[in-house]
Coordinates of C-alpha atoms and ligand atoms in Angstrom, one line a residue:
M7 CA -0.2 -0.1 0.1
D8 CA 1.3 3.2 -0.6
V9 CA 1.5 5.7 2.3
P10 CA -0.2 8.9 1.6
T11 CA 2.1 11.8 1.9
Y12 CA 1.5 14.1 4.6
T13 CA 2.0 17.8 3.5
P14 CA 1.7 20.1 6.7
E15 CA -1.0 22.7 5.9
D16 CA -0.4 26.2 6.3
A17 CA -4.0 26.9 8.5
A18 CA -3.0 28.3 11.9
V19 CA -2.4 26.5 14.6
P20 CA -4.4 27.6 18.0
E21 CA -2.2 30.4 19.8
G22 CA -1.1 29.2 23.1
E23 CA -1.4 25.8 25.4
V24 CA -3.9 23.4 24.1
V25 CA -5.3 21.0 26.7
V26 CA -5.2 17.7 25.5
E27 CA -6.3 14.6 27.4
R28 CA -4.3 11.5 27.3
S29 CA -5.4 8.3 24.9
T30 CA -7.4 10.9 22.6
T31 CA -8.1 10.1 19.3
A32 CA -6.7 11.5 16.0
Q33 CA -10.7 12.4 15.6
D34 CA -10.4 14.5 18.5
L35 CA -7.2 15.7 18.5
G36 CA -7.0 17.0 14.9
P37 CA -9.9 19.5 15.1
K38 CA -8.6 20.7 18.6
L39 CA -5.3 21.8 16.4
N40 CA -6.9 23.5 13.4
R41 CA -6.3 19.9 11.5
T42 CA -8.4 17.1 10.5
A43 CA -8.5 13.6 11.7
A44 CA -6.8 12.6 8.1
D45 CA -4.0 14.9 8.8
V46 CA -3.0 13.4 12.2
V47 CA -3.3 10.1 10.5
R48 CA -1.4 10.5 7.8
F49 CA 1.3 12.1 9.9
L50 CA 1.6 9.4 12.1
M51 CA 1.8 6.9 9.5
Q52 CA 4.9 8.6 7.9
Q53 CA 6.1 8.1 11.1
G54 CA 5.3 4.5 11.1
E55 CA 2.6 4.5 13.5
M56 CA -0.3 2.8 11.8
V57 CA -3.2 4.2 13.6
T58 CA -7.2 5.0 12.6
A59 CA -8.9 8.0 13.4
T60 CA -10.5 6.4 16.1
Q61 CA -7.8 4.5 18.1
S62 CA -6.4 6.1 21.2
L63 CA -3.1 7.6 20.8
S64 CA 0.0 7.4 22.9
D65 CA 1.6 10.3 24.7
D66 CA 4.3 10.7 22.4
M67 CA 2.2 10.5 19.3
I68 CA 0.2 13.3 20.4
E69 CA 3.2 15.3 21.0
L70 CA 4.9 14.3 18.2
F71 CA 2.2 15.6 15.7
A72 CA 1.8 18.9 18.0
A73 CA 5.5 19.6 17.5
E74 CA 5.4 18.9 13.8
I75 CA 2.7 21.8 13.5
G76 CA 4.4 24.1 15.7
A77 CA 1.4 23.4 18.6
E78 CA 1.7 23.9 22.3
V79 CA 0.0 21.0 23.8
R80 CA -0.4 20.3 27.8
L81 CA -1.3 16.2 27.9
V82 CA -3.6 16.0 31.0
D83 CA -5.3 12.8 32.4
P84 CA -8.7 12.1 31.4
G85 CA -11.1 14.0 33.7
E86 CA -8.2 15.9 35.2
E87 CA -9.8 18.7 34.1
Q88 CA -13.1 17.9 34.8
E89 CA -12.1 17.1 38.5
I90 CA -12.7 20.7 39.7
E91 CA -16.1 20.4 38.6
L92 CA -16.7 17.2 40.3
L93 CA -15.1 18.8 43.5
A94 CA -17.6 21.7 43.0
L95 CA -20.3 19.1 42.7
L96 CA -19.5 18.1 46.1
E97 CA -18.9 21.2 47.8
V98 CA -15.5 20.6 48.7
A99 CA -14.5 23.3 51.1
E100 CA -10.5 24.3 51.8
P101 CA -10.4 23.1 55.3
E102 CA -9.9 25.9 57.9
Y103 CA -7.0 25.5 60.1
E104 CA -6.8 28.9 61.8
D105 CA -8.4 28.7 65.2
A106 CA -9.2 25.1 64.9
P107 CA -8.2 22.6 67.8
I108 CA -4.7 21.0 67.9
R109 CA -4.7 17.1 66.0
P110 CA -2.5 14.4 66.4
P111 CA 0.6 14.4 64.4
V112 CA 0.7 11.4 61.6
V113 CA 3.8 9.4 61.6
T114 CA 5.7 7.3 59.0
V115 CA 8.5 5.0 59.9
M116 CA 11.3 4.7 57.2
G117 CA 15.1 3.6 57.0
H118 CA 17.4 1.1 55.8
V119 CA 16.1 -2.8 55.6
D120 CA 16.8 -4.6 58.4
H121 CA 17.5 -1.6 60.7
G122 CA 14.4 -2.3 62.8
K123 CA 11.0 -0.5 61.3
T124 CA 8.7 -3.4 61.9
T125 CA 10.1 -4.0 65.2
L126 CA 9.6 -0.4 66.4
L127 CA 6.4 -0.4 64.7
D128 CA 5.1 -3.7 66.7
R129 CA 7.1 -2.3 70.0
I130 CA 4.8 1.1 69.9
R131 CA 1.9 -0.9 68.9
D132 CA 2.4 -3.3 71.7
A133 CA 3.4 -0.7 74.6
N134 CA -0.1 0.9 74.0
V135 CA -2.0 -1.7 75.4
V136 CA -5.0 -0.2 77.3
D137 CA -5.8 -0.9 81.1
G138 CA -8.0 -3.9 81.2
E139 CA -7.9 -4.5 77.5
A140 CA -6.8 -8.0 76.4
G141 CA -4.6 -7.9 73.4
G142 CA -4.3 -4.2 73.0
I143 CA -4.0 -3.1 69.4
T144 CA -4.2 -6.6 67.9
Q145 CA -6.0 -5.7 64.7
H146 CA -3.5 -4.3 61.8
I147 CA -5.8 -2.2 59.7
G148 CA -2.9 0.2 58.3
A149 CA -2.4 2.5 60.9
Y150 CA -3.0 2.9 64.7
Q151 CA -2.9 5.9 67.5
V152 CA -1.3 5.5 70.9
E153 CA -1.6 8.1 73.7
Q154 CA 1.0 9.0 76.0
D155 CA 0.7 12.0 78.9
G156 CA -2.7 12.9 77.2
N157 CA -1.4 13.5 73.5
A158 CA -2.0 11.3 70.7
V159 CA 0.0 10.1 68.1
T160 CA -1.3 8.2 64.8
F161 CA 1.4 5.7 63.3
I162 CA 1.2 4.4 59.7
D163 CA 1.5 0.7 59.9
T164 CA 3.3 0.1 56.7
P165 CA 7.1 0.8 56.9
G166 CA 9.1 1.8 53.8
H167 CA 9.5 4.2 51.1
A168 CA 7.4 2.5 48.6
A169 CA 4.1 3.5 50.4
F170 CA 5.2 6.9 51.3
T171 CA 6.2 7.5 47.7
A172 CA 3.1 6.1 46.1
M173 CA 0.9 8.0 48.1
R174 CA 2.9 11.1 47.5
A175 CA 2.6 10.3 44.1
R176 CA -1.0 10.2 43.8
G177 CA -0.9 14.1 45.6
A178 CA -2.1 12.7 49.1
D179 CA 0.4 13.7 51.8
A180 CA -0.7 12.0 54.8
T181 CA 2.6 12.1 56.6
D182 CA 3.2 15.0 59.4
I183 CA 6.7 13.7 60.5
V184 CA 8.8 11.0 59.2
V185 CA 10.9 8.9 61.8
L186 CA 13.9 7.7 60.5
V187 CA 15.4 4.5 61.6
V188 CA 19.1 4.1 61.9
A189 CA 20.8 0.7 63.2
A190 CA 23.7 2.0 65.6
D191 CA 25.8 -1.4 64.2
D192 CA 25.3 -0.4 60.8
G193 CA 25.2 3.3 60.3
V194 CA 23.5 5.5 57.5
M195 CA 22.9 3.3 54.4
P196 CA 21.8 3.6 50.8
Q197 CA 18.0 3.4 52.1
T198 CA 18.5 5.8 54.9
I199 CA 19.8 8.5 52.4
E200 CA 16.9 7.5 50.2
A201 CA 14.3 8.1 53.0
I202 CA 15.9 11.5 53.8
N203 CA 15.5 12.4 50.2
H204 CA 11.9 11.5 50.5
A205 CA 11.2 13.3 53.4
R206 CA 12.9 16.5 52.2
A207 CA 11.2 16.1 48.9
A208 CA 8.0 16.3 50.8
D209 CA 8.9 19.2 53.3
V210 CA 8.1 16.8 56.1
P211 CA 10.3 17.2 59.8
I212 CA 12.9 14.0 60.3
V213 CA 13.1 12.6 63.6
V214 CA 16.0 10.1 63.7
A215 CA 15.8 6.9 66.0
V216 CA 19.0 5.5 66.8
N217 CA 18.2 2.1 67.1
K218 CA 19.8 -1.2 68.4
V219 CA 21.7 0.6 70.9
D220 CA 21.7 -2.7 73.0
R221 CA 24.1 -4.1 70.5
D222 CA 27.6 -4.4 72.0
N223 CA 29.1 -3.2 68.5
A224 CA 26.4 -0.2 68.5
E225 CA 28.0 3.2 67.6
P226 CA 25.4 5.8 68.2
Q227 CA 28.0 8.7 67.9
R228 CA 29.2 7.6 64.4
V229 CA 25.5 7.5 63.3
L230 CA 25.5 11.2 64.4
T231 CA 28.4 12.0 62.2
Q232 CA 26.9 10.4 59.4
L233 CA 23.9 12.2 59.6
A234 CA 25.8 15.4 60.0
E235 CA 27.4 14.9 56.7
H236 CA 24.0 14.7 55.0
E237 CA 23.2 17.9 56.7
L238 CA 20.6 16.3 59.6
V239 CA 22.8 18.2 62.4
P240 CA 22.1 16.8 65.8
E241 CA 20.3 19.1 68.6
A242 CA 23.3 17.9 70.8
W243 CA 25.5 19.6 68.3
G244 CA 23.6 22.6 68.0
G245 CA 21.8 21.5 65.1
E246 CA 17.9 21.3 64.5
T247 CA 17.7 17.2 64.4
V248 CA 16.1 15.5 67.0
T249 CA 17.8 12.1 67.6
V250 CA 16.7 9.6 70.0
E251 CA 18.5 6.3 70.8
V252 CA 16.1 3.4 71.0
S253 CA 16.4 0.1 71.4
A254 CA 13.2 -1.5 69.5
L255 CA 14.1 -4.9 70.7
Q256 CA 14.0 -4.1 74.2
G257 CA 11.7 -1.6 74.2
L258 CA 14.1 1.1 75.4
G259 CA 13.8 5.0 74.4
I260 CA 10.1 4.5 72.9
E261 CA 8.8 6.8 75.7
D262 CA 11.1 9.4 74.7
L263 CA 10.8 8.9 71.2
I264 CA 6.9 9.2 71.4
E265 CA 7.4 12.7 73.6
N266 CA 9.7 14.0 71.0
L267 CA 7.1 13.3 68.2
S268 CA 4.5 15.3 70.4
V269 CA 6.8 18.1 71.0
I270 CA 7.6 18.4 67.2
A271 CA 3.6 18.2 66.5
E272 CA 3.1 21.5 69.1
V273 CA 6.2 23.3 67.1
E274 CA 4.6 22.1 63.9
D275 CA 1.1 23.9 64.9
L276 CA -1.0 20.8 63.4
R277 CA -4.6 21.9 63.5
A278 CA -7.9 20.6 61.9
D279 CA -11.3 21.4 62.1
P280 CA -13.5 18.4 63.7
E281 CA -16.7 20.0 62.9
G282 CA -18.0 19.5 59.3
R283 CA -18.1 16.6 56.7
A284 CA -15.1 14.7 56.8
Q285 CA -12.4 14.4 54.5
G286 CA -9.1 12.7 54.1
V287 CA -7.3 9.9 52.2
V288 CA -7.2 6.0 52.0
L289 CA -4.4 4.3 53.1
E290 CA -5.2 0.8 52.2
S291 CA -8.1 -1.1 50.7
H292 CA -8.9 -4.5 49.7
L293 CA -12.0 -6.8 48.9
D294 CA -12.9 -9.4 52.0
V295 CA -15.0 -12.1 51.3
G296 CA -17.5 -12.0 53.9
R297 CA -17.3 -7.8 54.2
G298 CA -17.2 -6.8 50.7
S299 CA -14.8 -3.7 50.1
V300 CA -12.9 -2.8 53.3
A301 CA -11.2 0.7 53.2
T302 CA -8.6 2.1 55.9
I303 CA -8.8 5.6 56.0
L304 CA -7.4 8.4 57.7
V305 CA -10.0 11.4 58.3
Q306 CA -7.9 14.5 58.1
S307 CA -10.7 17.2 58.7
G308 CA -14.3 16.9 60.1
T309 CA -15.7 13.8 61.5
L310 CA -17.0 10.9 59.9
K311 CA -19.8 8.9 61.0
V312 CA -21.5 6.0 60.3
G313 CA -24.5 6.7 57.6
D314 CA -22.5 9.0 55.7
P315 CA -22.3 9.1 51.8
L316 CA -18.6 8.6 51.1
V317 CA -17.0 9.2 47.8
A318 CA -13.5 7.7 47.9
G319 CA -11.9 8.2 44.6
A320 CA -14.2 6.3 42.2
A321 CA -15.8 4.3 44.9
W322 CA -18.7 5.3 46.8
G323 CA -21.3 4.2 49.3
R324 CA -23.2 5.0 52.4
V325 CA -20.7 4.3 55.4
R326 CA -22.1 0.9 57.1
A327 CA -19.7 0.4 60.1
L328 CA -16.5 1.9 61.2
I329 CA -13.7 -0.1 63.1
D330 CA -11.2 1.3 64.8
D331 CA -7.5 0.1 65.2
H332 CA -8.6 -2.0 68.4
G333 CA -11.4 -3.7 66.4
R334 CA -14.2 -2.1 68.0
Q335 CA -17.0 -0.8 66.0
V336 CA -17.3 2.9 66.5
K337 CA -19.9 5.4 65.6
E338 CA -17.6 8.5 64.2
A339 CA -14.1 9.2 63.7
G340 CA -12.2 12.5 63.9
P341 CA -9.1 14.4 62.7
S342 CA -6.0 12.0 62.5
T343 CA -7.9 8.8 63.2
P344 CA -7.4 5.6 61.2
V345 CA -10.7 3.8 60.8
E346 CA -11.6 0.7 58.5
V347 CA -14.7 1.8 56.5
L348 CA -17.3 -0.9 55.6
G349 CA -19.9 0.0 52.6
L350 CA -18.1 1.3 49.6
S351 CA -19.2 0.0 46.4
D352 CA -15.7 -0.9 45.1
V353 CA -11.7 -0.9 46.2
A354 CA -10.5 2.3 46.3
E355 CA -6.8 2.9 45.3
A356 CA -4.4 3.7 48.3
G357 CA -3.8 7.5 48.2
D358 CA -7.0 8.1 46.9
R359 CA -8.3 11.2 48.6
F360 CA -12.4 10.9 50.2
V361 CA -14.7 13.1 51.1
V362 CA -18.3 12.9 52.5
A363 CA -20.8 14.2 49.9
P364 CA -23.6 16.7 50.6
N365 CA -25.9 13.5 49.6
E366 CA -25.6 10.1 48.1
K367 CA -27.0 11.0 45.0
V368 CA -23.9 13.4 44.5
A369 CA -21.6 10.8 45.6
G370 CA -22.9 8.2 42.9
R371 CA -22.6 10.6 40.3
V372 CA -19.0 11.8 41.1
A373 CA -18.2 8.0 41.6
E374 CA -19.6 7.2 38.6
K375 CA -18.0 9.9 36.4
R376 CA -14.2 9.1 38.1
S377 CA -14.7 5.3 36.8
H378 CA -15.5 6.6 33.4
F379 CA -12.6 8.6 33.3
K380 CA -10.3 5.8 34.9
R381 CA -11.4 3.2 32.3
Q382 CA -10.7 6.1 29.3
A383 CA -7.2 6.6 31.3
N384 CA -6.6 2.5 31.3
I385 CA -7.6 2.2 27.7
G386 CA -5.0 5.0 26.8
R387 CA -2.1 3.2 28.8
D388 CA -3.2 0.1 26.7
A389 CA -3.0 1.6 23.7
H390 CA 0.7 3.1 24.3
A391 CA 1.8 -0.6 25.7
L392 CA 0.4 -2.0 22.6
S393 CA 2.5 0.0 20.5
S394 CA 5.8 -1.1 21.7
G395 CA 7.0 -3.1 24.5
A396 CA 8.3 -6.8 25.4
R397 CA 7.9 -9.3 27.7
L398 CA 10.5 -10.2 30.4
E399 CA 12.3 -13.0 28.6
D400 CA 12.6 -10.8 25.3
I401 CA 13.8 -7.6 27.2
F402 CA 17.6 -8.1 26.9
E403 CA 17.6 -9.1 23.1
Q404 CA 15.7 -5.7 22.9
I405 CA 18.1 -3.6 24.7
Q406 CA 21.2 -5.4 22.9
K407 CA 19.5 -4.0 19.8
G408 CA 20.0 -0.7 21.0
E409 CA 16.3 -0.1 21.0
A410 CA 14.7 1.8 23.7
A411 CA 13.3 -1.2 25.2
T412 CA 9.9 -1.2 27.1
L413 CA 9.0 -4.2 29.4
N414 CA 5.4 -4.5 29.5
L415 CA 3.8 -5.7 32.9
V416 CA 0.2 -6.7 34.0
V417 CA 0.5 -6.6 37.9
K418 CA -1.8 -8.2 40.3
A419 CA -1.5 -8.2 44.0
D420 CA -3.7 -9.2 47.0
V421 CA -4.0 -5.3 48.5
N422 CA -3.9 -2.3 46.9
G423 CA -0.9 -1.2 49.5
S424 CA 0.9 -4.0 48.0
L425 CA -0.3 -3.2 44.9
E426 CA 1.3 0.1 44.9
A427 CA 4.3 -0.9 46.8
V428 CA 5.0 -3.3 44.0
C429 CA 4.6 -1.0 40.9
E430 CA 6.5 2.0 42.8
S431 CA 9.5 -0.3 43.3
L432 CA 9.2 -1.5 39.9
K433 CA 9.3 2.0 38.5
R434 CA 12.6 2.5 40.4
L435 CA 14.2 0.0 38.2
E436 CA 13.9 1.9 34.8
R437 CA 17.2 3.0 33.1
D438 CA 17.4 5.4 30.2
D439 CA 17.1 2.3 28.0
V440 CA 14.5 0.4 29.6
K441 CA 11.2 1.6 30.4
L442 CA 8.4 -0.2 32.4
A443 CA 4.8 0.1 31.5
F444 CA 2.0 -1.1 33.4
V445 CA -0.5 -2.6 30.9
H446 CA -3.2 -3.1 33.7
R447 CA -2.8 -3.4 37.5
A448 CA -5.3 -4.4 39.9
V449 CA -6.2 -6.4 43.0
G450 CA -7.3 -9.8 43.2
G451 CA -6.5 -13.3 41.8
I452 CA -4.9 -13.5 38.4
T453 CA -7.9 -14.4 35.9
E454 CA -8.4 -15.1 32.2
N455 CA -8.9 -11.7 31.4
D456 CA -5.6 -10.8 32.8
I457 CA -4.2 -13.6 30.5
Q458 CA -5.8 -12.5 27.5
L459 CA -4.8 -8.5 28.0
A460 CA -1.3 -9.8 28.5
G461 CA -1.5 -12.2 25.4
A462 CA -2.6 -8.9 23.3
S463 CA 0.1 -6.7 24.8
N464 CA 3.1 -8.8 24.8
A465 CA 3.1 -8.2 28.6
T466 CA 4.4 -10.4 31.4
I467 CA 2.1 -11.0 34.3
I468 CA 3.4 -10.3 37.7
G469 CA 1.4 -11.6 40.6
F470 CA 2.4 -10.8 44.3
N471 CA 0.6 -12.9 46.7
V472 CA -2.1 -14.2 44.1
R473 CA -2.4 -17.3 42.0
P474 CA -4.0 -17.6 38.9
D475 CA -6.8 -20.4 39.2
R476 CA -6.7 -23.7 36.9
K477 CA -8.6 -22.1 34.1
A478 CA -6.2 -18.9 33.7
R479 CA -3.4 -21.4 34.6
E480 CA -4.4 -23.4 31.4
F481 CA -5.3 -20.5 29.2
A482 CA -1.9 -18.5 30.0
E483 CA -0.2 -22.1 28.4
A484 CA -2.1 -22.0 25.3
E485 CA -1.7 -18.2 24.8
K486 CA 2.0 -18.8 25.9
V487 CA 1.7 -15.8 28.7
E488 CA 4.6 -16.0 31.3
I489 CA 3.2 -15.7 35.1
R490 CA 5.5 -14.7 37.5
T491 CA 4.4 -15.2 41.0
Y492 CA 5.9 -13.8 44.2
E493 CA 5.4 -13.8 48.1
V494 CA 8.5 -11.7 48.7
I495 CA 9.1 -8.0 46.9
Y496 CA 12.8 -8.6 46.7
Q497 CA 12.7 -11.3 45.0
L498 CA 10.3 -9.9 42.4
L499 CA 12.8 -6.9 41.9
E500 CA 15.7 -8.9 41.4
D501 CA 14.1 -11.1 38.8
V502 CA 13.1 -7.9 36.8
E503 CA 16.7 -6.4 37.3
S504 CA 18.4 -9.9 36.3
A505 CA 16.2 -9.9 33.5
M506 CA 17.1 -6.6 32.2
V507 CA 20.8 -7.8 32.5
G508 CA 20.0 -10.8 30.4
M509 CA 20.6 -12.9 33.5
L510 CA 16.9 -14.5 34.5
A511 CA 17.3 -16.9 36.6
P512 CA 15.7 -20.1 35.8
E513 CA 12.6 -20.3 36.6
F514 CA 11.3 -22.9 39.6
E515 CA 8.3 -23.9 38.4
E516 CA 6.1 -25.0 40.8
V517 CA 3.9 -27.2 39.3
V518 CA 0.3 -27.7 40.9
T519 CA -0.4 -31.4 41.6
G520 CA -3.9 -31.3 42.6
D521 CA -6.6 -29.1 44.0
A522 CA -9.6 -29.4 46.1
E523 CA -12.2 -27.2 47.1
V524 CA -13.5 -27.0 50.7
R525 CA -17.5 -28.0 50.8
E526 CA -17.5 -28.6 54.7
I527 CA -15.5 -27.7 58.1
F528 CA -15.1 -30.3 60.9
S529 CA -13.7 -29.4 64.2
I530 CA -12.2 -32.7 65.7
P531 CA -11.2 -32.2 69.5
R532 CA -7.4 -32.1 70.6
I533 CA -7.2 -32.3 66.7
G534 CA -8.3 -28.9 65.4
K535 CA -10.2 -28.2 62.0
I536 CA -10.2 -30.6 59.2
A537 CA -11.4 -29.4 55.9
G538 CA -14.1 -31.7 54.2
C539 CA -13.0 -31.5 50.5
Y540 CA -13.6 -32.5 47.3
V541 CA -11.1 -33.2 44.7
Q542 CA -11.2 -31.2 41.6
N543 CA -8.2 -31.5 39.7
G544 CA -5.3 -33.7 40.0
T545 CA -4.0 -35.6 42.9
I546 CA -3.8 -34.5 46.4
T547 CA -1.0 -36.1 48.3
R548 CA -0.1 -36.4 52.0
G549 CA 3.1 -34.3 53.1
S550 CA 2.9 -32.1 49.7
K551 CA 3.4 -28.5 49.5
V552 CA -0.1 -26.6 49.9
R553 CA -0.9 -23.2 49.0
F554 CA -4.4 -21.8 50.7
L555 CA -6.7 -19.8 48.1
R556 CA -9.3 -17.7 49.2
E557 CA -10.6 -15.9 46.0
G558 CA -7.5 -16.6 44.2
T559 CA -5.4 -14.8 46.7
I560 CA -2.8 -16.8 48.9
I561 CA -3.6 -16.8 52.6
W562 CA -1.8 -19.5 54.1
K563 CA 1.2 -22.0 52.9
G564 CA 2.2 -25.0 54.2
E565 CA 1.4 -28.6 53.7
V566 CA -1.0 -31.3 54.0
R567 CA -0.8 -33.1 57.3
S568 CA -3.2 -35.5 57.3
L569 CA -5.4 -37.2 54.7
R570 CA -8.5 -38.7 55.0
R571 CA -11.1 -41.1 53.2
F572 CA -13.8 -42.5 55.2
K573 CA -11.7 -42.4 58.6
E574 CA -9.0 -44.3 57.0
D575 CA -5.7 -42.8 56.4
V576 CA -4.9 -42.4 53.0
R577 CA -1.5 -41.5 50.9
E578 CA -3.2 -39.7 48.1
V579 CA -6.6 -39.2 47.1
Q580 CA -7.6 -39.0 42.7
S581 CA -9.8 -36.3 41.4
G582 CA -13.7 -36.7 41.6
Y583 CA -13.5 -37.8 45.2
E584 CA -14.3 -36.8 48.5
C585 CA -11.6 -36.5 51.2
G586 CA -10.6 -34.8 55.1
I587 CA -7.9 -32.6 54.7
G588 CA -5.9 -31.6 57.9
L589 CA -3.3 -28.7 57.5
S590 CA -0.3 -28.0 59.4
D591 CA -1.3 -25.3 62.3
F592 CA -3.9 -23.7 59.9
Q593 CA -7.5 -23.3 61.1
D594 CA -9.2 -20.2 59.4
L595 CA -11.2 -22.8 56.8
K596 CA -14.3 -21.3 54.9
E597 CA -16.2 -23.2 52.4
G598 CA -15.4 -22.1 48.9
D599 CA -11.7 -21.9 49.8
V600 CA -9.4 -24.2 47.5
I601 CA -6.3 -26.3 48.5
E602 CA -4.1 -26.3 45.8
T603 CA -0.9 -28.6 46.2
Y604 CA 2.4 -28.3 44.3
D605 CA 5.8 -29.7 43.5
E606 CA 8.7 -27.5 42.6
R607 CA 11.0 -28.4 39.6
E608 CA 13.2 -26.2 37.6
L609 CA 12.6 -25.2 34.2
E610 CA 14.7 -25.1 31.2
R611 CA 14.9 -21.7 29.6
T612 CA 14.9 -21.4 25.9
Ligands
LIG957 P1 13.0 -3.7 59.2 O1 13.6 -4.5 57.6 O2 13.6 -2.3 58.9 O3 11.7 -3.8 59.3 O4 13.8 -4.5 60.5 P2 13.0 -5.4 61.4 O5 12.3 -4.9 62.4 O6 12.5 -6.7 60.5 O7 14.3 -6.0 62.2 C1 15.4 -6.3 61.5 C2 16.4 -7.5 62.8 O8 16.9 -6.8 63.5 C3 15.3 -8.3 63.3 O9 16.2 -9.6 63.4 C4 15.0 -7.8 64.8 O10 14.6 -8.6 65.8 C5 16.5 -6.9 64.9 N1 16.3 -5.5 65.6 C6 15.4 -4.9 65.5 N2 15.3 -3.6 66.4 C7 16.6 -4.0 67.4 C8 17.1 -3.6 68.5 O11 16.7 -3.0 69.0 N3 18.0 -4.1 68.8 C9 18.4 -5.9 68.4 N4 19.3 -6.1 68.8 N5 18.1 -6.1 67.3 C10 17.0 -5.4 66.7

C-alpha cells in the first residue's frame, strides 16, 4: 500500500497552550489543533505508526504531531480537568486551620532494610495496651493511634518508602513527621539516604531513631557524624535534628521518642477542624470475602460518621460501619484517626482522597464519572503499551539491539497497598534504555481476562501474593503468556533486574499437582479443624506442599498434614473423590476455599 504523503497545511495553529486529554483519538485531536483527523493519521503513518482515526493515541504520538505543526499542547489525564467541577459538585471546602483545635501528628517510619522499622512499629503498638483490654491493638488496619501523657500520635503501620512515595505520587501527603530508623551497628546506608531525600522532597520534619543501641557493637556517635554529613545536624551538636537512642527489641527509649514526636507536633502547630463533613485519604483497601470492600482511611478534617455518604476516588457508598485500630465498632472518627470503613461500592486505591458528599445522589454521580475517566485512562495506557514493548524474557534482546526497550507488565496483588508498593518499586528499576509500562494493575487473583490482556499486549504477568486459578493457568499455557508469582518483593525486583541484564534466573516452576475445594468444615477435639474437600483436579498427596487460596489470593502456605477417606488414613486421593484434609497449624477454613498442592522443579529456559 502506498503511504499517502502528509503535507503540513498552512492553516494557523491555535494560539497558546491547548489542553489535550491523554489517550485521545485523531478524530478529537485534529480539530482541536485546526487540523483534520486525516492529517493526524497521515502524519503518524509517515512516522511508521499505523493508527485509525478512532484509535487512542499515545503521549508520544500526540506530542510528535503537535511539534510537527508547531502547536503547544499540555497533556492531562482524562478527567483531570473535570475534577474541578466534580469537587464543586461535592461542595468540598478547603479545610480551615486557623482557630481549629490541635490534632495528633501522623507519623511514617522509614529507614534501611533490617534496621528495625517493623520491630519499632510493633513495639510502639504493644506498649500501648489500654488497661483492662486483652490484646491491646491487635488489629492491623494499616495505621494505629497511641496515647502518652494525654497526647495522641498516629502511626502509619506500613514501614518503607514505597508506600510513602506511592501516596505522594497520588498527591496525598498524609504524613506530618518521618521517623528515620538507623541501626547503630550499621550506620547510614543507601536506603537511609533515600528516606532522607523522600522526607525532604515532601518537606516533612525528620526525627532520627538511633536503633539497636543494646548491641555491643553499637556506635551511636558514628551515626550522628554520618547524619551530620547529610545535613541532619543533631540538637546535641547545636543543630536542629532531634535524635533519640532506642532499642526497639528491648523497648528502650520508646517513650522518649513518642514524647519528642508530640513536641514536634506542637511546634508544627498541626490543627484540624473536627466540625463538618469529613475529608481525608485512603491508606489501604482490599476486598474481603465476607465484608465486601474494606478501606482503611485517615480522617484529616471533619468527623466521619456511620451513615455518611462517602466518595473515595472512584468508589462510593453509605458508611455501613467504622472499625477502629482495636477492632471495635465506633460511631464516628475525627481528625488524624485511622478507621476501617465498610460499605463502599468498590475497592478504592491507596492514596485516593475521600470526602463526605452532601448527599448520596451526588456521591454516586461523582464516583460514576471518575470510574468513566479511569477506564479511559486505562485504554490510553493499553494503547501505548500495545504500540511498543516486550516481555520479560525478550527484554534483554531488545536492549542489546540498542532499541529503547519497554517491558510490559500486568501486575496483580492481594491488597492495594502491596500493589502500589510493587509498582512503585518496579518503577524505580527503570533506566534510560529500559522503561516499564503497566498494561494493567489491579487487586485480586490472576484471571483469564488478565491473560487475554497480557497476550494481546505482549506483557508478562506479575502476581504478588496471588495465584492464577486452573482455568487461567491453562489459558496462559495455550496463549504462551508468562506468569511469575512472588511472595517476597525483593525476589520480584531481583528477577526483573536480572532480566534487564539478560540473566534471568532459571525459573523454579511450581507444578500444581492437584486442587480441592473446601465444602465442609469439621472440628475434631484436640486435633483442630479438618477440611471436608472435593478433589477437583489432579491428585492430593499427604505431605505435599499447599497453597491455601481464598478468591485466588494466597492466605496461607504449608503442607497436607493428614489425609483421610472414610476415617481411613490414605496416601493420596484422586480427582472426583471426597476426602478430609488436615493442614499443619492452619485453622481459618471457609467453605469455597481452595487447597492447591504443588511440586517444585526447575524449568528449562529456551
Ligand atoms: P526492618 O526491615 O527495618 O523492618 O527491620 P526489622 O524490624 O525486621 O528488624 C530486623 C532485625 O533486627 C530483626 O531480626 C530484629 O529482631 C532486629 N532488631 C530490631 N530492632 C532491634 C534492636 O533494637 N536491637 C537488636 N539487637 N535487634 C533489633
